[in-house]
XYZ file of C-alpha atoms in Angstrom:
667
model
C -113.433 20.993 -96.143
C -113.490 24.519 -97.584
C -114.012 26.068 -94.142
C -110.910 24.391 -92.748
C -108.900 25.872 -95.595
C -110.189 29.354 -94.837
C -109.314 28.976 -91.163
C -105.803 27.800 -91.991
C -105.358 30.688 -94.421
C -106.286 33.158 -91.681
C -103.647 31.718 -89.377
C -100.960 31.852 -92.049
C -101.852 35.452 -92.858
C -101.280 36.488 -89.263
C -98.179 34.360 -88.907
C -96.442 36.033 -91.833
C -97.056 39.508 -90.409
C -93.758 39.213 -88.531
C -91.170 36.489 -88.337
C -87.815 38.138 -89.040
C -84.482 36.936 -87.679
C -84.431 39.951 -85.380
C -87.756 38.814 -83.913
C -86.318 35.357 -83.262
C -83.413 36.827 -81.301
C -85.698 39.130 -79.336
C -88.104 36.317 -78.466
C -85.307 34.012 -77.324
C -83.939 36.814 -75.142
C -87.407 37.350 -73.629
C -87.635 33.678 -72.632
C -84.140 33.728 -71.135
C -85.114 36.785 -69.079
C -88.266 34.963 -67.958
C -86.074 32.079 -66.807
C -83.994 34.413 -64.663
C -87.114 35.986 -63.129
C -88.536 32.543 -62.449
C -85.495 30.618 -61.198
C -82.745 33.149 -60.534
C -79.535 33.612 -62.560
C -77.753 30.520 -61.242
C -80.364 27.853 -62.041
C -81.298 29.683 -65.258
C -77.747 29.154 -66.540
C -78.494 25.423 -66.756
C -80.818 26.076 -69.706
C -80.125 27.033 -73.305
C -83.015 28.759 -75.094
C -83.281 29.546 -78.794
C -86.022 30.411 -81.298
C -86.099 29.249 -84.917
C -89.118 29.836 -87.154
C -88.125 26.840 -89.280
C -89.054 24.480 -86.433
C -92.770 25.151 -87.050
C -94.803 22.563 -88.901
C -95.570 23.002 -92.596
C -98.859 24.660 -91.696
C -97.042 27.076 -89.400
C -98.229 25.643 -86.075
C -96.184 26.504 -82.961
C -93.658 23.806 -82.059
C -91.065 23.253 -79.323
C -88.242 20.746 -78.915
C -86.597 19.602 -75.676
C -83.293 17.764 -75.297
C -80.228 17.516 -73.095
C -80.097 17.808 -69.318
C -78.415 15.507 -66.852
C -75.083 15.934 -65.083
C -72.954 18.607 -66.740
C -75.310 19.104 -69.677
C -77.585 22.086 -70.258
C -81.257 21.559 -71.016
C -81.863 22.624 -74.631
C -85.168 24.447 -75.267
C -85.961 25.317 -78.887
C -89.183 26.950 -80.053
C -90.632 28.209 -83.313
C -91.683 31.360 -81.412
C -90.890 32.806 -78.018
C -94.255 31.560 -76.748
C -93.521 28.051 -78.041
C -90.116 28.075 -76.337
C -91.687 29.257 -73.063
C -94.314 26.512 -73.329
C -91.535 23.970 -73.908
C -89.688 25.274 -70.867
C -92.851 24.909 -68.799
C -93.335 21.364 -70.095
C -89.826 20.475 -68.920
C -90.305 22.059 -65.484
C -93.715 20.407 -65.081
C -93.100 16.892 -66.387
C -89.404 16.358 -65.686
C -88.872 18.451 -62.538
C -92.337 18.232 -60.951
C -92.578 22.039 -60.686
C -95.730 24.112 -60.563
C -96.348 27.700 -61.747
C -99.692 29.234 -60.754
C -101.468 32.509 -59.951
C -101.280 31.870 -56.215
C -97.554 31.141 -56.276
C -95.062 28.708 -57.700
C -93.451 25.506 -56.450
C -90.015 25.408 -58.072
C -87.932 22.803 -56.251
C -85.471 21.925 -58.971
C -83.776 18.534 -58.594
C -79.987 18.527 -58.923
C -78.658 17.731 -61.375
C -81.477 18.641 -63.710
C -83.121 15.502 -65.137
C -82.151 14.502 -68.649
C -84.680 14.396 -71.453
C -84.430 10.655 -72.300
C -85.249 11.149 -75.966
C -85.500 14.349 -77.954
C -89.070 15.543 -77.425
C -90.846 17.573 -80.123
C -94.409 18.828 -79.669
C -96.586 20.872 -82.028
C -99.856 22.500 -81.057
C -102.902 21.125 -82.931
C -104.339 24.603 -83.551
C -103.098 28.069 -84.372
C -104.190 29.964 -81.260
C -104.240 29.665 -77.497
C -106.372 32.622 -76.413
C -106.689 34.276 -72.998
C -109.045 36.729 -71.245
C -112.592 37.918 -71.215
C -113.403 41.622 -71.593
C -114.666 41.435 -67.992
C -111.342 40.087 -66.671
C -109.916 43.578 -66.999
C -112.381 44.871 -64.398
C -112.795 41.870 -62.103
C -109.110 40.926 -61.763
C -106.600 43.223 -63.504
C -108.080 46.509 -62.356
C -105.582 47.713 -59.756
C -102.465 45.958 -61.061
C -99.126 47.716 -61.340
C -96.403 46.681 -63.773
C -94.875 44.150 -61.365
C -98.137 42.190 -61.249
C -98.638 42.491 -65.008
C -95.117 41.168 -65.547
C -95.958 38.054 -63.510
C -99.146 37.510 -65.502
C -97.487 37.814 -68.887
C -94.814 35.351 -67.745
C -97.623 32.965 -66.731
C -99.242 33.479 -70.127
C -96.019 32.680 -71.968
C -95.325 29.563 -69.890
C -98.849 28.331 -70.612
C -98.421 28.866 -74.338
C -100.817 31.809 -74.723
C -100.211 33.530 -78.056
C -103.384 35.651 -78.441
C -104.642 37.922 -75.656
C -106.585 41.122 -75.078
C -104.546 44.264 -74.395
C -107.174 46.874 -73.613
C -105.549 49.093 -71.002
C -105.267 52.808 -71.731
C -108.003 53.041 -74.345
C -109.993 55.669 -72.449
C -107.048 58.071 -72.806
C -107.248 57.554 -76.577
C -111.025 58.010 -76.604
C -110.580 61.230 -74.651
C -108.357 62.603 -77.438
C -110.891 61.564 -80.079
C -113.884 63.056 -78.271
C -112.050 66.331 -77.661
C -111.174 66.459 -81.358
C -114.850 65.906 -82.202
C -115.876 68.903 -80.085
C -116.971 67.403 -76.767
C -115.994 69.234 -73.592
C -113.858 67.655 -70.892
C -116.859 67.752 -68.556
C -118.955 65.798 -71.077
C -116.220 63.197 -71.460
C -115.796 62.873 -67.697
C -119.527 62.370 -67.335
C -119.510 59.617 -69.952
C -116.727 57.357 -68.624
C -117.551 54.897 -65.835
C -115.375 54.485 -62.776
C -112.359 52.135 -63.005
C -114.160 49.068 -61.618
C -116.821 49.249 -64.341
C -114.808 50.074 -67.444
C -115.359 46.642 -69.010
C -119.075 47.357 -69.331
C -118.462 50.901 -70.478
C -116.265 49.497 -73.239
C -119.028 47.132 -74.374
C -121.695 49.837 -74.327
C -123.616 48.397 -71.375
C -122.921 51.282 -69.004
C -121.840 54.902 -68.893
C -121.262 57.424 -66.090
C -121.716 55.002 -63.160
C -119.142 55.480 -60.375
C -117.050 57.897 -62.456
C -115.386 60.153 -63.401
C -111.895 58.843 -64.099
C -109.107 60.913 -62.504
C -106.555 62.378 -64.949
C -103.850 60.312 -63.244
C -105.737 57.141 -64.208
C -105.204 57.859 -67.901
C -101.482 58.489 -67.428
C -100.958 55.298 -65.435
C -102.917 53.174 -67.910
C -101.033 54.558 -70.918
C -97.755 53.717 -69.198
C -98.966 50.208 -68.366
C -100.278 49.561 -71.867
C -96.945 50.396 -73.447
C -95.136 48.002 -71.107
C -97.771 45.282 -71.524
C -97.593 45.454 -75.308
C -93.809 45.523 -75.372
C -93.579 42.427 -73.172
C -96.301 40.502 -75.041
C -94.678 41.234 -78.388
C -91.247 40.306 -77.062
C -92.544 36.725 -76.640
C -94.182 36.707 -80.061
C -97.711 37.002 -78.663
C -100.441 38.747 -80.653
C -102.072 41.485 -78.547
C -105.705 42.194 -79.436
C -106.395 45.949 -79.402
C -109.856 47.513 -79.054
C -111.854 48.969 -81.935
C -114.994 51.096 -82.304
C -118.225 49.104 -81.848
C -120.665 51.968 -82.485
C -121.484 53.261 -78.986
C -121.052 57.011 -78.453
C -121.637 59.570 -75.688
C -124.986 61.329 -75.675
C -123.058 64.601 -75.858
C -122.191 63.810 -79.468
C -125.781 64.784 -80.331
C -125.043 68.305 -79.072
C -122.095 68.689 -81.417
C -123.860 66.976 -84.333
C -127.607 67.627 -83.917
C -128.489 65.718 -87.099
C -126.627 62.553 -86.160
C -128.644 59.353 -86.507
C -128.453 57.455 -83.212
C -130.630 54.891 -81.475
C -130.925 54.720 -77.711
C -130.618 51.115 -76.590
C -132.590 49.507 -73.772
C -131.409 49.319 -70.190
C -128.925 46.740 -68.985
C -128.334 44.904 -65.716
C -131.259 46.540 -63.873
C -129.661 49.978 -64.334
C -131.946 52.804 -65.400
C -131.071 55.141 -68.251
C -129.024 57.401 -66.007
C -126.301 54.796 -66.319
C -127.280 52.519 -69.225
C -129.414 52.828 -72.412
C -126.373 53.688 -74.497
C -126.517 55.601 -77.784
C -125.673 53.551 -80.865
C -124.674 55.223 -84.132
C -126.679 54.130 -87.150
C -124.424 52.149 -89.498
C -125.305 54.373 -92.451
C -124.529 57.639 -90.629
C -121.362 59.294 -92.003
C -120.081 59.766 -88.460
C -119.735 55.994 -87.998
C -116.650 55.514 -90.193
C -115.296 58.881 -89.066
C -115.409 58.061 -85.341
C -114.196 54.504 -85.891
C -111.248 55.469 -88.061
C -110.276 58.420 -85.841
C -110.067 56.125 -82.832
C -108.159 53.333 -84.533
C -105.732 55.735 -86.195
C -104.973 57.444 -82.882
C -104.732 54.083 -81.091
C -102.315 52.497 -83.560
C -100.246 55.668 -83.737
C -99.772 55.361 -79.971
C -99.397 51.601 -79.622
C -98.659 50.083 -83.046
C -100.716 47.094 -84.163
C -100.732 43.347 -84.696
C -103.870 43.612 -86.858
C -106.433 41.884 -84.609
C -109.073 44.063 -82.956
C -111.877 43.344 -80.524
C -115.299 45.004 -80.545
C -118.738 43.982 -79.229
C -121.760 45.948 -80.428
C -124.618 43.898 -78.983
C -123.154 42.310 -75.871
C -126.154 41.423 -73.655
C -128.181 44.083 -75.460
C -130.952 43.384 -77.929
C -130.333 45.145 -81.255
C -132.854 47.824 -82.333
C -134.043 45.565 -85.147
C -134.051 41.847 -85.868
C -134.027 42.489 -89.607
C -131.037 40.686 -91.152
C -130.339 43.703 -93.358
C -129.903 45.940 -90.301
C -127.708 43.430 -88.442
C -125.533 42.941 -91.518
C -125.147 46.697 -91.997
C -124.265 47.272 -88.323
C -121.650 44.508 -88.451
C -120.180 45.659 -91.762
C -119.869 49.225 -90.462
C -117.667 48.105 -87.559
C -115.436 46.055 -89.852
C -115.170 48.767 -92.521
C -114.111 51.334 -89.918
C -111.265 48.963 -89.024
C -110.106 48.312 -92.576
C -110.229 52.027 -93.435
C -107.200 52.361 -91.140
C -105.736 48.857 -91.292
C -106.461 46.887 -94.505
C -105.155 43.736 -92.782
C -107.602 44.038 -89.883
C -109.165 40.925 -88.377
C -112.121 41.336 -86.022
C -112.158 39.261 -82.802
C -115.802 38.923 -81.734
C -117.006 37.523 -78.414
C -119.687 35.018 -79.402
C -121.465 35.568 -76.085
C -124.268 37.501 -77.800
C -125.444 34.352 -79.627
C -125.380 32.323 -76.402
C -126.904 34.953 -74.125
C -130.048 35.670 -76.176
C -130.692 32.562 -78.278
C -134.363 33.493 -78.687
C -133.348 36.646 -80.602
C -130.427 35.186 -82.528
C -132.177 32.824 -84.888
C -130.533 31.363 -88.002
C -131.243 34.429 -90.162
C -129.890 36.866 -87.561
C -126.744 34.830 -86.908
C -126.148 34.472 -90.654
C -126.489 38.238 -91.126
C -123.692 38.964 -88.642
C -121.361 36.157 -89.689
C -121.829 36.866 -93.380
C -121.227 40.617 -93.165
C -117.462 40.186 -92.782
C -115.322 38.390 -95.384
C -114.606 34.795 -94.433
C -111.443 34.508 -92.421
C -111.596 38.144 -91.258
C -113.976 37.472 -88.349
C -112.492 35.371 -85.555
C -115.252 34.278 -83.158
C -114.773 33.310 -79.527
C -117.173 30.485 -78.621
C -116.973 31.895 -75.141
C -118.852 29.325 -73.006
C -118.150 26.231 -75.099
C -117.490 23.912 -72.161
C -121.138 24.283 -71.154
C -123.167 25.776 -74.013
C -121.216 25.634 -77.285
C -122.589 27.769 -80.102
C -120.613 26.185 -82.945
C -122.888 23.115 -82.912
C -126.015 25.142 -83.754
C -124.415 27.554 -86.231
C -122.727 25.036 -88.557
C -119.312 25.912 -87.142
C -120.104 29.644 -87.298
C -120.992 29.258 -90.958
C -117.414 29.008 -92.106
C -115.904 31.766 -89.966
C -112.959 30.572 -87.854
C -113.642 30.192 -84.141
C -111.807 29.519 -80.899
C -113.216 26.964 -78.457
C -113.185 28.769 -75.103
C -113.636 27.725 -71.512
C -115.326 30.541 -69.605
C -115.601 28.718 -66.250
C -115.773 31.723 -63.933
C -118.338 34.498 -63.583
C -117.714 37.605 -61.530
C -114.399 36.392 -60.126
C -116.251 34.192 -57.596
C -114.076 32.124 -55.262
C -116.095 28.932 -54.863
C -114.647 25.505 -55.676
C -116.070 24.716 -59.083
C -115.217 23.002 -62.332
C -116.436 20.711 -65.099
C -113.162 18.962 -65.884
C -114.695 16.058 -67.798
C -116.503 18.455 -70.119
C -113.418 20.647 -70.514
C -111.262 17.625 -71.246
C -113.488 16.329 -74.047
C -114.684 19.631 -75.520
C -111.800 20.781 -77.765
C -111.399 17.393 -79.437
C -115.141 17.131 -80.048
C -115.127 20.591 -81.659
C -112.070 19.755 -83.748
C -113.846 16.699 -85.179
C -117.148 18.489 -85.800
C -118.215 18.242 -89.495
C -116.458 20.955 -91.525
C -115.016 22.396 -88.323
C -113.464 25.854 -88.556
C -111.927 25.676 -85.089
C -108.545 27.411 -85.060
C -107.696 27.421 -81.378
C -108.545 26.954 -77.736
C -108.983 29.634 -75.127
C -109.437 30.491 -71.471
C -111.961 33.295 -70.994
C -112.758 33.620 -67.263
C -114.453 36.770 -66.015
C -112.129 36.641 -63.015
C -108.892 34.779 -62.267
C -106.995 33.594 -59.189
C -109.294 30.666 -58.364
C -109.625 26.925 -59.099
C -106.153 26.738 -60.629
C -106.507 23.038 -61.454
C -109.108 23.905 -64.110
C -106.780 26.321 -65.896
C -103.796 23.984 -65.649
C -105.786 21.333 -67.515
C -107.083 23.782 -70.124
C -103.593 25.136 -70.797
C -102.268 21.619 -71.384
C -105.145 20.827 -73.751
C -104.006 23.694 -75.974
C -101.006 21.524 -76.901
C -102.782 18.160 -77.214
C -104.746 16.656 -80.100
C -106.672 14.296 -77.823
C -108.220 14.495 -74.356
C -106.254 13.447 -71.300
C -106.733 9.667 -71.218
C -106.975 9.323 -67.421
C -108.087 12.398 -65.496
C -107.634 10.594 -62.183
C -103.956 10.009 -62.951
C -103.624 13.567 -64.258
C -105.049 15.142 -61.099
C -102.782 12.905 -58.996
C -99.734 14.276 -60.810
C -101.170 17.797 -60.464
C -101.294 17.328 -56.688
C -97.672 16.143 -56.594
C -96.540 19.200 -58.604
C -98.664 21.603 -56.568
C -97.124 20.529 -53.256
C -93.682 19.613 -54.561
C -93.824 16.044 -53.314
C -95.976 12.965 -53.788
C -98.234 12.356 -50.806
C -100.886 9.638 -50.777
C -103.416 11.586 -48.692
C -103.101 14.737 -50.794
C -103.460 12.775 -54.006
C -106.485 10.893 -52.668
C -108.007 14.231 -51.645
C -107.638 15.610 -55.145
C -109.224 12.512 -56.663
C -112.215 13.105 -54.381
C -112.366 16.740 -55.474
C -112.207 15.620 -59.091
C -115.318 13.474 -58.710
C -117.205 16.097 -56.682
C -116.735 19.858 -56.982
C -114.703 19.549 -60.190
C -117.149 17.270 -61.978
C -120.166 19.513 -62.413
C -122.706 18.599 -65.067
C -126.193 19.710 -66.042
C -127.974 22.955 -65.176
C -125.842 23.580 -62.078
C -122.787 24.283 -64.230
C -123.216 27.998 -64.656
C -119.907 28.962 -63.102
C -121.387 30.875 -60.187
C -120.753 30.451 -56.498
C -124.082 29.419 -54.992
C -122.896 29.528 -51.376
C -125.642 30.905 -49.101
C -122.986 32.871 -47.233
C -122.555 35.395 -50.029
C -126.252 35.773 -50.940
C -128.702 38.248 -49.472
C -130.678 36.092 -47.011
C -134.098 34.818 -47.999
C -136.467 32.013 -46.992
C -136.603 30.912 -50.646
C -132.874 30.366 -51.005
C -131.792 27.314 -53.029
C -128.936 25.446 -51.350
C -128.685 22.318 -53.507
C -125.292 21.248 -54.818
C -124.298 18.868 -57.611
C -121.850 16.802 -55.552
C -121.720 14.610 -52.467
C -120.714 16.903 -49.623
C -119.049 14.032 -47.788
C -116.457 13.824 -50.595
C -115.419 17.395 -49.904
C -115.240 16.898 -46.134
C -113.149 13.773 -46.639
C -110.843 15.638 -49.049
C -110.513 18.385 -46.448
C -109.633 15.815 -43.769
C -107.060 14.133 -45.986
C -105.374 17.424 -46.859
C -105.188 18.275 -43.174
C -103.456 14.992 -42.428
C -100.879 15.884 -45.063
C -100.093 19.355 -43.713
C -97.204 18.223 -41.524
C -95.409 17.191 -44.709
C -96.748 19.683 -47.226
C -96.954 22.885 -45.195
C -93.212 23.344 -45.458
C -93.590 23.453 -49.056
C -99.893 53.334 -53.137
C -98.479 56.000 -55.206
C -101.720 58.114 -55.139
C -103.596 60.735 -52.979
C -105.931 59.777 -50.123
C -108.892 61.103 -52.118
C -107.963 58.963 -55.089
C -107.314 55.940 -52.867
C -110.777 56.307 -51.326
C -112.306 56.624 -54.804
C -110.675 53.383 -55.966
C -111.609 51.639 -52.724
C -115.256 52.608 -53.144
C -115.255 51.386 -56.764
C -114.006 48.015 -55.520
C -116.572 47.806 -52.724
C -119.423 48.557 -55.104
C -118.297 45.940 -57.613
C -117.973 43.230 -54.948
C -121.370 43.902 -53.360
C -124.171 46.073 -54.747
C -122.495 46.493 -58.177
C -124.906 49.332 -58.959
C -126.323 52.196 -56.886
C -129.413 50.203 -55.864
C -128.048 46.682 -55.765
C -128.670 46.381 -59.502
C -126.536 43.245 -59.945
C -126.436 42.256 -56.293
C -123.649 39.909 -55.132
C -122.754 38.878 -58.700
C -119.039 39.432 -58.107
C -119.000 38.041 -54.572
C -115.673 37.135 -53.018
C -115.087 35.251 -49.773
C -112.556 37.770 -48.509
C -112.010 38.302 -44.787
C -113.294 41.876 -44.651
C -116.372 41.011 -46.684
C -117.252 37.997 -44.555
C -116.773 39.816 -41.252
C -118.292 43.191 -42.085
C -120.744 42.514 -44.920
C -121.978 38.916 -45.181
C -121.999 38.092 -41.445
C -123.880 41.264 -40.355
C -126.402 40.669 -43.129
C -127.082 37.141 -41.883
C -127.212 38.433 -38.310
C -129.857 40.940 -39.360
C -131.795 38.141 -41.071
C -131.868 35.896 -37.991
C -132.767 38.819 -35.726
C -135.613 39.770 -38.060
C -136.900 36.178 -38.087
C -136.832 36.008 -34.285
C -138.672 39.320 -34.064
C -141.332 38.017 -36.463
C -141.816 34.911 -34.324
C -142.016 36.894 -31.091
C -144.585 39.314 -32.529
C -146.501 36.562 -34.302
C -146.380 38.258 -37.702
C -145.192 36.813 -41.039
C -141.643 37.496 -42.130
C -141.632 40.359 -44.648
C -138.919 39.788 -47.249
C -139.399 43.207 -48.861
C -138.948 45.024 -45.557
C -135.891 42.921 -44.777
C -134.439 43.733 -48.215
C -134.837 47.457 -47.509
C -133.084 47.103 -44.145
C -130.384 44.905 -45.683
C -129.770 47.527 -48.378
C -129.050 50.127 -45.688
C -126.526 47.770 -44.115
C -124.999 46.951 -47.501
C -124.715 50.584 -48.471
C -123.071 51.409 -45.146
C -120.340 48.902 -45.931
C -119.838 50.251 -49.451
C -119.508 53.814 -48.223
C -117.302 52.839 -45.280
C -113.644 53.760 -44.971
C -112.263 50.963 -42.796
C -108.979 49.665 -44.208
C -108.344 45.937 -44.438
C -105.027 44.058 -44.678
C -103.851 43.487 -48.241
C -101.875 40.385 -47.250
C -102.985 37.253 -45.335
C -102.403 37.300 -41.584
C -101.904 34.396 -39.181
C -101.117 30.727 -39.711
C -103.105 29.277 -42.623
C -102.798 25.646 -41.537
C -103.824 26.426 -37.942
C -106.834 28.404 -39.162
C -107.914 25.607 -41.525
C -107.730 23.075 -38.671
C -109.935 25.246 -36.472
C -112.503 25.703 -39.228
C -112.469 21.998 -40.000
C -113.137 21.045 -36.374
C -115.863 23.648 -36.140
C -117.760 22.719 -39.294
C -117.012 19.030 -39.901
C -120.337 17.208 -39.439
C -120.576 14.850 -36.467
C -121.962 12.131 -38.694
C -120.994 11.984 -42.362
C -122.929 9.778 -44.768
C -120.663 8.155 -47.364
């Protein structure tokens, strides 16, 4: 059980980085302020919140305790950290009050008086960390957020017990300082950065230049946001993960340092080398530690540190060499650049590289990376563990601690999708794996704001040693909380959804929306689904019958606004200049359906009719060229769309149901 000891030691090391009495007071105050934001000052006064480090278990695991409530008695919420207290508060609101807090909105009908906690309830998390985010989430979901939206998200994180999360805003402003200090011109820096919608892939070395440059005002806004994000995360006792240098540099660095040893990587995502084929510093080049330490020193001077840093050198890119000695040297160089500035540095690595290219990452290659960093100083995210766990084929990451993550969503797609059975069983299975070094659970979606039931379950599992015993009963209670009242039809509908769209298994479970609507039309399109469609129609019908009861329940220039708008349109549709990653980040938004997907399908049917009339075969390549012109017209368009929903949602759903419900449904 040596590996388990190493993992526990890592957690204790990080835990003891803070923990003063002043922190306890600050964290308790942060939770009380959250209560006021959530419930208002009057209802919030019915709760007493405090933080005491001594409540934690002997191994330092987060713990909360609930007591009190009832007529004339305040609900007592005690946590070992601010996050633990917030999670305890959420547990009370969820299980005792039937409330629901979600991305799409909250249902907070508090019963009066507040229900009493029958017996003092104490709960400790089974693992050290509850992690949140994917590097891509920053670009698919957080991109245009102001502080008000970030404040809501951090509150949601605290309530769901998240204590480890990426905080990567504002880093381009820091890189700009570093590159200027190294002798690059502002024009060279502007040419290197991607546009805002594609920064995630610029940060991982996949892209450069595409859809840029970044306006100067972008840097100022992101620096401001990052300071507020970090302050709020730390006020709850969360650990923000800052970025570090992974080895990718601008081509212009070769002008300043003609003798620098760099390797140009291959292309990525169907982009040519105008936008990909990044330059990677050789690990033995003296510039590697210089650039890495310059960046981290400037970053921590600006933002402080909690000693965990994220960096991904070979994300979806094949390394220049498969030799273990090279891979070990490249990995060690990243880590050593961190510790040169912060001796307590821990490297958070997305384990996606091992999953994405398993044919390259054989046992020797994986061992070279995992063994190049001292045990306990590399914290690996098993990013897609609900579907393709890597820990099982790497002997629990060869003794390095890892976090079991649910990825679930790719590209921020909107389709109904989930693998709740697999998610429910996965963390416990990993925890019981021989010599397991699992130290936490995580949610790592590429995009958020969809399929909230999946994330509600995953958040609860972060505080449970065992799987939910009865998912049918759990989803029934979820429905009651979501709508604020128990309703037989709504609960039956959710049980049908559980056994259909939320019970994906096998090769179909890749997390993508396979709806034909959002795909470029083709005669070879695959339209198979993993579930019985009649279950979904029946769930739809049942929810409609319940509506009578449940339904009651800028600051920038026009030029800049157009620039941001065009970044968004590209990401949602063509992604690259030539449709390089076409429709990957599709969204079923009103403007997209009306002015992008529908015209594309109209063009397809018109082209098919024309082929029939003329008696010539349908030419897919010619159609693709014509479709690209239509797609590009939308991307370059300037029509403004409403930012808020319009009309009556229930009335619209009824009309769609009557229009599309099949005349004869086979059950």
